[in-house]
Amino acid sequence: MIFESHAHYDDEAFDEDRQQLLTSLKDYGIGRVVNVGASLESCEATLQLMKEYPFIYGAMGIHPSETAALNEANFVWLREQCANEKVVAVGEIGLDYYWKEPEAEIQKVWFERQMELAREVKLPVIIHSRDAAKDTLDMMKALHAEELGGVIHCYSYTKELAWEYLNMDYFFGIGGVITFKNSKKLKEAVEYIPLEKILLETDSPYLSPEPNRGKRNSSLNLPSVAQAVADLKGITYEEVVEATYENACRLFRIAE
Ligand code: NI
């Protein structure tokens, strides 16, 4: 079975067929899903999905682009939700300089606060970092991120930076981008990253792999990601599926 480590099934892109799609996942070999919060609303929706579907776990966190909505009161609410036994991580949190809003200083404040939250509730983190490689790494080092554990979601940086995150014992979320022809840098990084540190993810509904690039993504596309990883590493599809499933269970502390 495949472990989908990062999806947003609360997204409106799934409003028309969410139930049908989610109940069909097992038939296509998708065993477990972590639905990742990105805003206060999506955290609430994630809690609902966790309740409805036994195979769905959740991450509670506010995406850097959504951090302007945070305040002390709703941060207390966020902390309380982390006590839910199906909440397996704090995320997605981090820095995103591709989108200019909110300004970097606000993003940094709430990235730090959410890293502290993860430490307090003893959960690993799911890191979102886009066009912010240096600041993300500097902050993670300063905050002793290696003590928290976690995954760099949708890893898209270089092999050299992967070395830094491997030193922190982090995992790498690999998704549809690996199937794109122009992803040479990422392919080099995946060749370099040990299989024991790789998780499969889609970031659904975004980032569909080839040949579905540009269309709505779902966990049903994960086999092509697993195959791409297998081809790069010169191992079998089954080996990738099995190892990444175990890796996700280890990171999120879910019994296999
Ligand atoms: Ni995401």
Short mmCIF file of C-alpha atoms and ligand atoms in Angstrom, two decimals:
data_model
loop_
_atom_site.label_atom_id
_atom_site.label_comp_id
_atom_site.label_asym_id
_atom_site.label_seq_id
_atom_site.Cartn_x
_atom_site.Cartn_y
_atom_site.Cartn_z
CA MET A 1 0.00 0.00 0.00
CA ILE A 2 1.06 3.56 -0.69
CA PHE A 3 1.28 6.18 2.08
CA GLU A 4 0.17 9.60 0.82
CA SER A 5 2.04 11.97 3.12
CA HIS A 6 0.65 15.32 1.95
CA ALA A 7 -2.76 16.12 0.47
CA HIS A 8 -5.43 18.81 0.79
CA TYR A 9 -8.69 16.91 0.33
CA ASP A 10 -10.58 19.73 2.05
CA ASP A 11 -9.87 21.88 -1.04
CA GLU A 12 -12.90 23.01 -3.03
CA ALA A 13 -11.44 21.23 -6.07
CA PHE A 14 -12.82 18.05 -4.44
CA ASP A 15 -16.26 19.37 -3.53
CA GLU A 16 -18.00 17.49 -6.32
CA ASP A 17 -16.66 13.99 -5.76
CA ARG A 18 -14.76 14.00 -2.46
CA GLN A 19 -16.56 11.07 -0.87
CA GLN A 20 -16.46 8.93 -3.99
CA LEU A 21 -12.76 9.62 -4.49
CA LEU A 22 -11.74 9.04 -0.87
CA THR A 23 -13.67 5.79 -0.54
CA SER A 24 -12.06 4.51 -3.75
CA LEU A 25 -8.44 5.14 -2.66
CA LYS A 26 -7.97 1.70 -1.04
CA ASP A 27 -9.01 -0.03 -4.29
CA TYR A 28 -6.13 1.77 -6.00
CA GLY A 29 -3.57 0.83 -3.36
CA ILE A 30 -3.54 4.05 -1.35
CA GLY A 31 -3.55 2.89 2.27
CA ARG A 32 -3.12 6.02 4.36
CA VAL A 33 -3.35 9.77 3.86
CA VAL A 34 -2.16 12.75 5.87
CA ASN A 35 -4.44 15.69 5.15
CA VAL A 36 -2.44 18.82 5.78
CA GLY A 37 -3.84 22.01 7.24
CA ALA A 38 -2.85 25.28 5.59
CA SER A 39 -5.34 27.77 7.05
CA LEU A 40 -7.61 27.83 10.11
CA GLU A 41 -10.53 26.74 7.91
CA SER A 42 -8.61 23.87 6.37
CA CYS A 43 -7.49 22.70 9.82
CA GLU A 44 -11.15 22.52 10.83
CA ALA A 45 -12.00 20.65 7.64
CA THR A 46 -9.07 18.28 8.24
CA LEU A 47 -10.42 17.42 11.70
CA GLN A 48 -13.73 16.55 10.07
CA LEU A 49 -12.09 14.33 7.43
CA MET A 50 -10.09 12.52 10.14
CA LYS A 51 -13.34 11.78 11.94
CA GLU A 52 -15.08 10.46 8.83
CA TYR A 53 -12.31 8.31 7.36
CA PRO A 54 -10.27 5.88 9.47
CA PHE A 55 -7.30 6.00 7.05
CA ILE A 56 -7.01 9.81 7.11
CA TYR A 57 -4.65 11.44 9.59
CA GLY A 58 -4.13 15.16 9.97
CA ALA A 59 -1.53 17.88 10.35
CA MET A 60 -2.44 21.14 12.07
CA GLY A 61 -0.64 24.24 10.88
CA ILE A 62 -0.87 27.53 9.05
CA HIS A 63 0.85 27.97 5.67
CA PRO A 64 3.19 30.99 5.57
CA SER A 65 0.90 32.79 3.09
CA GLU A 66 -2.00 32.47 5.55
CA THR A 67 -0.20 33.60 8.70
CA ALA A 68 -1.69 37.12 8.70
CA ALA A 69 -4.88 35.47 9.98
CA LEU A 70 -3.19 34.21 13.15
CA ASN A 71 -3.61 35.84 16.56
CA GLU A 72 -3.20 34.72 20.16
CA ALA A 73 -6.79 33.50 20.42
CA ASN A 74 -6.85 31.27 17.35
CA PHE A 75 -3.33 30.08 18.12
CA VAL A 76 -4.68 28.67 21.39
CA TRP A 77 -7.33 26.86 19.35
CA LEU A 78 -4.64 25.46 17.04
CA ARG A 79 -2.66 24.18 20.02
CA GLU A 80 -5.73 22.46 21.46
CA GLN A 81 -6.36 20.57 18.22
CA CYS A 82 -2.88 19.07 18.38
CA ALA A 83 -4.02 16.92 21.29
CA ASN A 84 -6.25 14.89 18.93
CA GLU A 85 -4.69 11.44 18.66
CA LYS A 86 -5.01 11.42 14.85
CA VAL A 87 -3.07 14.65 14.53
CA VAL A 88 0.41 13.43 13.54
CA ALA A 89 2.29 16.66 12.75
CA VAL A 90 2.37 20.43 12.92
CA GLY A 91 2.17 21.77 9.37
CA GLU A 92 2.36 22.97 6.89
CA ILE A 93 4.53 25.77 8.24
CA GLY A 94 7.50 27.68 6.90
CA LEU A 95 8.41 30.54 4.59
CA ASP A 96 7.12 31.39 1.12
CA TYR A 97 8.74 34.34 -0.63
CA TYR A 98 7.20 33.50 -3.99
CA TRP A 99 4.02 35.10 -2.66
CA LYS A 100 4.85 38.54 -1.31
CA GLU A 101 2.07 38.60 1.27
CA PRO A 102 2.29 38.66 4.17
CA GLU A 103 5.69 40.26 4.53
CA ALA A 104 8.64 38.08 5.52
CA GLU A 105 8.76 39.40 9.09
CA ILE A 106 5.21 38.20 9.77
CA GLN A 107 5.90 34.82 8.16
CA LYS A 108 9.01 34.42 10.32
CA VAL A 109 7.21 35.24 13.56
CA TRP A 110 4.56 32.59 12.98
CA PHE A 111 7.01 30.05 11.62
CA GLU A 112 8.93 30.32 14.87
CA ARG A 113 5.78 30.19 16.99
CA GLN A 114 4.58 27.06 15.18
CA MET A 115 7.98 25.40 15.54
CA GLU A 116 7.75 26.10 19.27
CA LEU A 117 4.24 24.67 19.24
CA ALA A 118 5.54 21.43 17.67
CA ARG A 119 8.15 21.20 20.41
CA GLU A 120 5.54 21.75 23.10
CA VAL A 121 3.07 19.16 21.77
CA LYS A 122 5.89 16.77 20.78
CA LEU A 123 4.96 16.40 17.11
CA PRO A 124 7.15 16.43 13.99
CA VAL A 125 6.82 19.32 11.53
CA ILE A 126 5.85 19.55 7.86
CA ILE A 127 7.92 22.33 6.33
CA HIS A 128 6.83 24.44 3.37
CA SER A 129 9.71 26.45 1.88
CA ARG A 130 9.45 28.22 -1.46
CA ASP A 131 12.02 30.70 -2.78
CA ALA A 132 13.22 30.96 0.81
CA ALA A 133 15.98 28.36 1.05
CA LYS A 134 18.46 30.34 3.11
CA ASP A 135 16.07 31.86 5.64
CA THR A 136 14.32 28.53 6.15
CA LEU A 137 17.56 26.70 6.85
CA ASP A 138 18.93 29.48 9.08
CA MET A 139 15.75 29.54 11.15
CA MET A 140 15.58 25.77 11.41
CA LYS A 141 19.16 25.64 12.62
CA ALA A 142 18.59 28.45 15.14
CA LEU A 143 15.42 26.74 16.43
CA HIS A 144 17.09 23.32 16.70
CA ALA A 145 14.70 21.76 14.23
CA GLU A 146 16.72 18.55 14.40
CA GLU A 147 15.20 17.92 17.82
CA LEU A 148 11.67 18.03 16.39
CA GLY A 149 12.02 15.85 13.32
CA GLY A 150 9.95 16.37 10.22
CA VAL A 151 9.69 16.49 6.47
CA ILE A 152 10.60 19.09 3.87
CA HIS A 153 7.43 18.98 1.85
CA CYS A 154 7.60 19.14 -1.96
CA TYR A 155 11.36 19.18 -1.81
CA SER A 156 12.58 21.33 -4.68
CA TYR A 157 16.02 22.51 -3.67
CA THR A 158 19.48 21.17 -4.53
CA LYS A 159 21.47 18.10 -3.55
CA GLU A 160 23.76 20.39 -1.51
CA LEU A 161 20.84 21.66 0.56
CA ALA A 162 19.56 18.09 0.93
CA TRP A 163 22.84 17.34 2.67
CA GLU A 164 22.01 20.01 5.27
CA TYR A 165 18.56 18.55 5.92
CA LEU A 166 19.94 15.01 6.07
CA ASN A 167 22.26 16.21 8.82
CA MET A 168 19.13 17.24 10.72
CA ASP A 169 17.71 13.77 10.03
CA TYR A 170 14.76 15.21 8.08
CA PHE A 171 12.61 13.42 5.52
CA PHE A 172 11.97 14.68 1.98
CA GLY A 173 8.49 14.80 0.47
CA ILE A 174 8.73 13.86 -3.20
CA GLY A 175 5.80 14.50 -5.52
CA GLY A 176 4.74 15.06 -9.11
CA VAL A 177 7.55 17.48 -9.95
CA ILE A 178 9.92 14.50 -10.13
CA THR A 179 8.16 13.40 -13.34
CA PHE A 180 8.66 16.75 -15.10
CA LYS A 181 11.26 16.83 -17.87
CA ASN A 182 12.83 20.05 -16.56
CA SER A 183 13.37 18.78 -13.01
CA LYS A 184 17.04 17.88 -13.41
CA LYS A 185 18.11 19.48 -10.11
CA LEU A 186 15.42 17.58 -8.17
CA LYS A 187 16.27 14.30 -9.91
CA GLU A 188 19.91 14.71 -8.81
CA ALA A 189 18.75 15.35 -5.26
CA VAL A 190 16.52 12.27 -5.24
CA GLU A 191 19.35 10.10 -6.55
CA TYR A 192 21.40 11.38 -3.64
CA ILE A 193 18.83 11.17 -0.82
CA PRO A 194 18.74 7.71 0.81
CA LEU A 195 15.50 5.78 0.27
CA GLU A 196 14.93 5.67 4.06
CA LYS A 197 14.45 9.45 4.05
CA ILE A 198 11.92 9.72 1.21
CA LEU A 199 8.14 10.12 1.55
CA LEU A 200 5.66 10.06 -1.33
CA GLU A 201 3.26 12.99 -1.56
CA THR A 202 1.01 14.72 -4.05
CA ASP A 203 0.09 18.10 -2.54
CA SER A 204 -3.30 17.43 -4.15
CA PRO A 205 -5.05 19.17 -5.79
CA TYR A 206 -1.80 20.81 -6.96
CA LEU A 207 1.27 19.57 -8.86
CA SER A 208 -0.08 16.70 -10.94
CA PRO A 209 2.67 14.46 -12.33
CA GLU A 210 3.11 13.74 -16.03
CA PRO A 211 1.09 12.83 -18.07
CA ASN A 212 -1.60 14.66 -16.08
CA ARG A 213 0.38 17.85 -15.52
CA GLY A 214 -1.91 20.87 -15.14
CA LYS A 215 -4.97 18.81 -14.21
CA ARG A 216 -6.39 18.29 -10.71
CA ASN A 217 -4.07 16.05 -8.74
CA SER A 218 -5.11 13.23 -6.40
CA SER A 219 -3.39 10.37 -4.60
CA LEU A 220 -4.35 8.15 -7.54
CA ASN A 221 -1.36 9.67 -9.35
CA LEU A 222 1.13 8.46 -6.73
CA PRO A 223 2.12 5.28 -8.63
CA SER A 224 3.81 7.41 -11.32
CA VAL A 225 5.77 9.27 -8.62
CA ALA A 226 6.83 5.97 -7.04
CA GLN A 227 7.86 4.64 -10.44
CA ALA A 228 9.95 7.75 -11.15
CA VAL A 229 11.77 7.35 -7.82
CA ALA A 230 12.34 3.64 -8.57
CA ASP A 231 13.77 4.45 -12.02
CA LEU A 232 16.14 7.07 -10.59
CA LYS A 233 17.37 4.74 -7.88
CA GLY A 234 17.51 1.61 -10.02
CA ILE A 235 15.24 -0.34 -7.67
CA THR A 236 11.76 -1.81 -8.01
CA TYR A 237 8.45 0.01 -7.70
CA GLU A 238 7.53 -2.31 -4.81
CA GLU A 239 10.68 -1.43 -2.91
CA VAL A 240 9.85 2.27 -3.16
CA VAL A 241 6.24 1.80 -2.07
CA GLU A 242 7.18 -0.40 0.87
CA ALA A 243 10.05 1.77 2.11
CA THR A 244 8.16 5.05 1.84
CA TYR A 245 5.19 3.54 3.69
CA GLU A 246 7.46 2.49 6.55
CA ASN A 247 9.20 5.88 6.50
CA ALA A 248 5.92 7.75 6.87
CA CYS A 249 4.77 5.49 9.72
CA ARG A 250 8.11 6.10 11.45
CA LEU A 251 7.99 9.89 11.05
CA PHE A 252 4.32 10.27 12.00
CA ARG A 253 4.59 7.59 14.71
CA ILE A 254 1.72 5.50 13.41
CA ALA A 255 1.84 1.75 14.05
CA GLU A 256 2.30 -0.15 10.78
NI NI B 1 0.56 21.53 0.71
#
